[in-house]
Amino acid sequence: MGVTKKKKKPIKINVNVPDIKRHFINRELSWLSFNARVLAEARDRSNPLMERVNFLAITCSNLDEFFMIRVASLHDLANAGYEQPDPAGLTPLMQLSALSVQAHRMIHQIYQTYHRSLYPALRRENIEILNIKDLSSKQRDEIKKWFMAMVHPVLTPVAINDKRPFPLVSSQSLYVFAAVTCNPEENSQSQSACALIEVPAMIPRLVPLSIKGKQAFVLLEDVISAHLDTLFGAVRVKPAGC
């Protein structure tokens, strides 16, 4: 008499594999979090003042490099139509959107840290960056003489119009944007144009002033903006931004 074997019940296997995406952090967002920790050192009032200034400068330099390399690469992928998500589940477009929110928040904190905390603290230590409008006539004359001797000879305005391609803008360079209005004859219709002036990198951005009892400076781009008339001759010119 044969022995009847009982059928074994099939073993149930749990196929609910956990979503591994939540175990990963996007590389670019992680880098912004790192830079936020550098910014936190600049905001920390227990740190020495000039160390805080240095940390803020590092934060800005890091952010510049981040956009030049990593954000630029994401734009290349997005423009090429690449839609494959990264291990964290974010496509290039999703990463760009998230980075925009985080970067705008960080830039706001950078300016807030400088204007509300560092700049007032520097003033209390007699270190100040002044506006040219606040200088005396004697100081403005000294600045103009220095500008004409040291800066004016190396400036080259580049016109912007619809008749030629937009001029090449150098990476990590500062520019003054000028709006120029030309009216050669009294009764003729005025003509408007725009120009870019690159701020020379070989000249220190902080221009020292001779003020007793303090270390005072003006920004090089402000000096250039205040003397645009020396570059364009008999036209009305207005600095539109840096």
Short mmCIF file of C-alpha atoms in Angstrom, two decimals:
data_model
loop_
_atom_site.label_atom_id
_atom_site.label_comp_id
_atom_site.label_asym_id
_atom_site.label_seq_id
_atom_site.Cartn_x
_atom_site.Cartn_y
_atom_site.Cartn_z
CA MET A 1 0.00 0.00 0.00
CA GLY A 2 1.51 3.24 -1.10
CA VAL A 3 2.01 6.23 1.16
CA THR A 4 0.23 9.37 0.02
CA LYS A 5 2.44 12.40 0.36
CA LYS A 6 0.83 15.57 1.51
CA LYS A 7 1.25 18.48 -0.78
CA LYS A 8 3.28 21.24 0.74
CA LYS A 9 1.69 24.62 0.79
CA PRO A 10 3.57 27.11 -1.36
CA ILE A 11 5.77 29.45 0.56
CA LYS A 12 4.59 33.03 0.28
CA ILE A 13 7.38 35.41 -0.57
CA ASN A 14 7.02 39.04 0.39
CA VAL A 15 7.45 40.91 -2.87
CA ASN A 16 6.87 44.32 -1.33
CA VAL A 17 10.40 45.56 -1.85
CA PRO A 18 10.91 48.87 -0.05
CA ASP A 19 11.34 51.94 -2.25
CA ILE A 20 15.10 52.42 -2.26
CA LYS A 21 14.76 55.99 -3.54
CA ARG A 22 14.00 57.25 -0.06
CA HIS A 23 17.34 55.87 1.11
CA PHE A 24 19.28 58.19 -1.21
CA ILE A 25 19.87 61.92 -1.16
CA ASN A 26 20.35 63.79 -4.39
CA ARG A 27 24.01 64.72 -4.88
CA GLU A 28 23.37 68.33 -5.87
CA LEU A 29 20.92 69.03 -3.05
CA SER A 30 23.37 67.41 -0.66
CA TRP A 31 26.09 69.79 -1.87
CA LEU A 32 23.85 72.80 -1.22
CA SER A 33 23.29 71.47 2.30
CA PHE A 34 27.06 71.37 2.75
CA ASN A 35 27.38 74.97 1.58
CA ALA A 36 24.61 75.93 4.00
CA ARG A 37 26.85 74.69 6.82
CA VAL A 38 29.63 76.99 5.58
CA LEU A 39 27.13 79.86 5.56
CA ALA A 40 26.11 78.93 9.11
CA GLU A 41 29.70 79.62 10.21
CA ALA A 42 29.44 83.11 8.70
CA ARG A 43 26.20 83.68 10.63
CA ASP A 44 27.65 82.40 13.90
CA ARG A 45 28.32 85.48 16.06
CA SER A 46 30.63 83.49 18.33
CA ASN A 47 33.21 83.26 15.53
CA PRO A 48 35.79 86.06 15.07
CA LEU A 49 34.50 88.81 12.79
CA MET A 50 37.03 88.45 9.97
CA GLU A 51 36.61 84.66 10.08
CA ARG A 52 32.90 85.20 9.51
CA VAL A 53 33.65 87.47 6.56
CA ASN A 54 35.95 84.79 5.14
CA PHE A 55 33.29 82.09 5.54
CA LEU A 56 30.79 84.28 3.68
CA ALA A 57 33.28 84.77 0.85
CA ILE A 58 33.84 81.00 0.68
CA THR A 59 30.08 80.43 0.55
CA CYS A 60 29.75 82.75 -2.43
CA SER A 61 32.77 81.30 -4.22
CA ASN A 62 31.45 77.77 -3.72
CA LEU A 63 28.06 78.76 -5.10
CA ASP A 64 29.62 80.32 -8.20
CA GLU A 65 31.56 77.15 -8.95
CA PHE A 66 28.50 74.99 -8.25
CA PHE A 67 26.45 76.82 -10.88
CA MET A 68 29.28 76.87 -13.41
CA ILE A 69 29.85 73.12 -13.25
CA ARG A 70 27.02 71.14 -11.69
CA VAL A 71 24.00 73.24 -12.59
CA ALA A 72 25.38 73.77 -16.10
CA SER A 73 25.67 69.98 -16.51
CA LEU A 74 22.05 69.53 -15.45
CA HIS A 75 20.96 72.13 -18.00
CA ASP A 76 22.86 70.22 -20.69
CA LEU A 77 21.07 66.99 -19.74
CA ALA A 78 17.67 68.67 -19.63
CA ASN A 79 18.21 70.38 -22.99
CA ALA A 80 19.21 67.03 -24.50
CA GLY A 81 15.90 65.53 -23.36
CA TYR A 82 17.47 63.20 -20.79
CA GLU A 83 14.72 62.07 -18.40
CA GLN A 84 16.35 59.19 -16.52
CA PRO A 85 15.98 59.80 -12.77
CA ASP A 86 18.97 59.62 -10.46
CA PRO A 87 19.12 57.12 -7.53
CA ALA A 88 17.05 59.57 -5.46
CA GLY A 89 14.33 59.51 -8.12
CA LEU A 90 14.85 63.01 -9.52
CA THR A 91 15.14 63.80 -13.22
CA PRO A 92 17.40 66.68 -14.36
CA LEU A 93 14.39 69.02 -14.63
CA MET A 94 13.19 68.05 -11.16
CA GLN A 95 16.67 68.66 -9.79
CA LEU A 96 16.86 72.09 -11.42
CA SER A 97 13.51 73.04 -9.94
CA ALA A 98 14.50 71.93 -6.44
CA LEU A 99 17.92 73.58 -6.71
CA SER A 100 16.34 76.87 -7.76
CA VAL A 101 14.26 77.00 -4.59
CA GLN A 102 17.19 76.12 -2.33
CA ALA A 103 19.68 78.42 -4.09
CA HIS A 104 17.34 81.43 -3.99
CA ARG A 105 16.84 80.86 -0.27
CA MET A 106 20.60 80.63 0.26
CA ILE A 107 21.33 83.81 -1.72
CA HIS A 108 18.73 85.67 0.34
CA GLN A 109 20.46 84.47 3.52
CA ILE A 110 23.85 85.53 2.15
CA TYR A 111 22.69 89.11 1.55
CA GLN A 112 20.84 89.16 4.84
CA THR A 113 23.96 88.01 6.69
CA TYR A 114 26.10 90.71 5.09
CA HIS A 115 23.72 93.67 5.36
CA ARG A 116 22.17 92.93 8.76
CA SER A 117 25.08 91.37 10.60
CA LEU A 118 28.54 91.63 9.07
CA TYR A 119 28.40 95.14 7.62
CA PRO A 120 27.21 96.76 10.89
CA ALA A 121 29.84 94.77 12.81
CA LEU A 122 32.57 95.93 10.42
CA ARG A 123 31.46 99.55 10.83
CA ARG A 124 31.79 99.23 14.59
CA GLU A 125 35.41 98.22 13.97
CA ASN A 126 35.92 101.29 11.70
CA ILE A 127 35.94 99.20 8.52
CA GLU A 128 33.48 100.56 6.01
CA ILE A 129 32.52 100.36 2.34
CA LEU A 130 31.15 103.75 1.31
CA ASN A 131 28.96 104.98 -1.50
CA ILE A 132 30.61 107.52 -3.79
CA LYS A 133 27.66 109.86 -3.21
CA ASP A 134 28.65 110.04 0.45
CA LEU A 135 32.20 111.24 -0.26
CA SER A 136 33.35 114.83 0.04
CA SER A 137 34.17 116.81 -3.10
CA LYS A 138 37.88 116.48 -2.31
CA GLN A 139 37.59 112.70 -1.98
CA ARG A 140 35.62 112.47 -5.23
CA ASP A 141 38.32 114.48 -7.00
CA GLU A 142 40.98 112.10 -5.69
CA ILE A 143 38.95 109.10 -6.87
CA LYS A 144 38.50 110.64 -10.33
CA LYS A 145 42.24 111.28 -10.71
CA TRP A 146 42.96 107.70 -9.70
CA PHE A 147 40.27 106.40 -12.07
CA MET A 148 41.59 108.36 -15.07
CA ALA A 149 45.17 107.20 -14.42
CA MET A 150 44.64 103.56 -13.42
CA VAL A 151 41.25 102.34 -14.65
CA HIS A 152 40.10 104.36 -17.65
CA PRO A 153 42.93 103.21 -19.97
CA VAL A 154 41.98 99.52 -19.58
CA LEU A 155 38.20 99.86 -20.04
CA THR A 156 36.60 98.82 -23.32
CA PRO A 157 32.83 99.33 -23.63
CA VAL A 158 31.12 96.77 -25.86
CA ALA A 159 27.91 97.80 -27.61
CA ILE A 160 24.79 95.63 -27.42
CA ASN A 161 22.31 95.78 -30.28
CA ASP A 162 20.23 93.58 -32.55
CA LYS A 163 22.66 93.92 -35.46
CA ARG A 164 25.37 91.74 -33.94
CA PRO A 165 25.54 88.68 -31.67
CA PHE A 166 25.49 89.25 -27.95
CA PRO A 167 29.09 89.82 -26.81
CA LEU A 168 31.00 87.02 -25.12
CA VAL A 169 30.77 87.39 -21.35
CA SER A 170 33.77 86.07 -19.44
CA SER A 171 33.21 83.57 -16.67
CA GLN A 172 33.58 84.85 -13.10
CA SER A 173 33.85 88.44 -14.31
CA LEU A 174 31.96 91.49 -13.14
CA TYR A 175 30.33 93.87 -15.63
CA VAL A 176 28.72 97.29 -15.55
CA PHE A 177 25.67 97.54 -17.79
CA ALA A 178 25.11 101.05 -19.16
CA ALA A 179 22.09 102.55 -20.90
CA VAL A 180 23.21 105.21 -23.38
CA THR A 181 21.00 107.86 -24.96
CA CYS A 182 22.45 109.71 -27.93
CA ASN A 183 20.87 112.93 -29.21
CA PRO A 184 23.30 114.54 -31.70
CA GLU A 185 20.96 117.41 -32.59
CA GLU A 186 18.44 119.25 -30.47
CA ASN A 187 15.45 118.56 -32.71
CA SER A 188 16.39 115.03 -33.72
CA GLN A 189 14.91 111.92 -32.20
CA SER A 190 17.05 110.47 -29.44
CA GLN A 191 18.60 107.06 -29.99
CA SER A 192 19.08 104.58 -27.18
CA ALA A 193 21.70 101.88 -26.92
CA CYS A 194 23.24 99.63 -24.30
CA ALA A 195 26.80 98.69 -23.50
CA LEU A 196 28.76 96.31 -21.29
CA ILE A 197 31.92 97.37 -19.49
CA GLU A 198 33.99 94.61 -17.92
CA VAL A 199 35.35 95.48 -14.50
CA PRO A 200 39.13 94.81 -14.69
CA ALA A 201 40.11 91.76 -12.67
CA MET A 202 43.70 92.95 -12.26
CA ILE A 203 42.59 95.96 -10.18
CA PRO A 204 41.45 95.27 -6.59
CA ARG A 205 37.69 95.54 -6.24
CA LEU A 206 38.01 97.47 -2.98
CA VAL A 207 39.45 100.94 -3.63
CA PRO A 208 40.97 102.39 -0.42
CA LEU A 209 40.15 105.92 0.73
CA SER A 210 42.28 108.27 2.80
CA ILE A 211 40.06 108.78 5.85
CA LYS A 212 41.69 109.26 9.23
CA GLY A 213 40.74 106.79 11.93
CA LYS A 214 39.11 104.16 9.75
CA GLN A 215 39.68 101.74 6.91
CA ALA A 216 37.29 103.00 4.24
CA PHE A 217 36.76 101.74 0.72
CA VAL A 218 34.56 102.20 -2.33
CA LEU A 219 33.74 99.45 -4.80
CA LEU A 220 35.52 99.51 -8.14
CA GLU A 221 32.26 98.99 -10.05
CA ASP A 222 30.80 102.04 -8.30
CA VAL A 223 33.82 104.10 -9.34
CA ILE A 224 33.35 103.01 -12.97
CA SER A 225 29.61 103.72 -12.84
CA ALA A 226 30.25 107.22 -11.52
CA HIS A 227 32.56 108.05 -14.44
CA LEU A 228 30.76 106.53 -17.42
CA ASP A 229 30.62 109.95 -19.07
CA THR A 230 34.39 109.74 -19.62
CA LEU A 231 33.86 106.61 -21.74
CA PHE A 232 30.98 107.70 -23.95
CA GLY A 233 31.58 111.38 -24.62
CA ALA A 234 28.72 113.81 -25.22
CA VAL A 235 25.81 111.45 -24.58
CA ARG A 236 23.53 110.83 -21.65
CA VAL A 237 24.55 107.65 -19.91
CA LYS A 238 23.08 105.84 -16.95
CA PRO A 239 24.46 102.79 -15.14
CA ALA A 240 21.76 100.14 -15.24
CA GLY A 241 23.37 97.59 -12.94
CA CYS A 242 26.36 95.38 -12.20
#
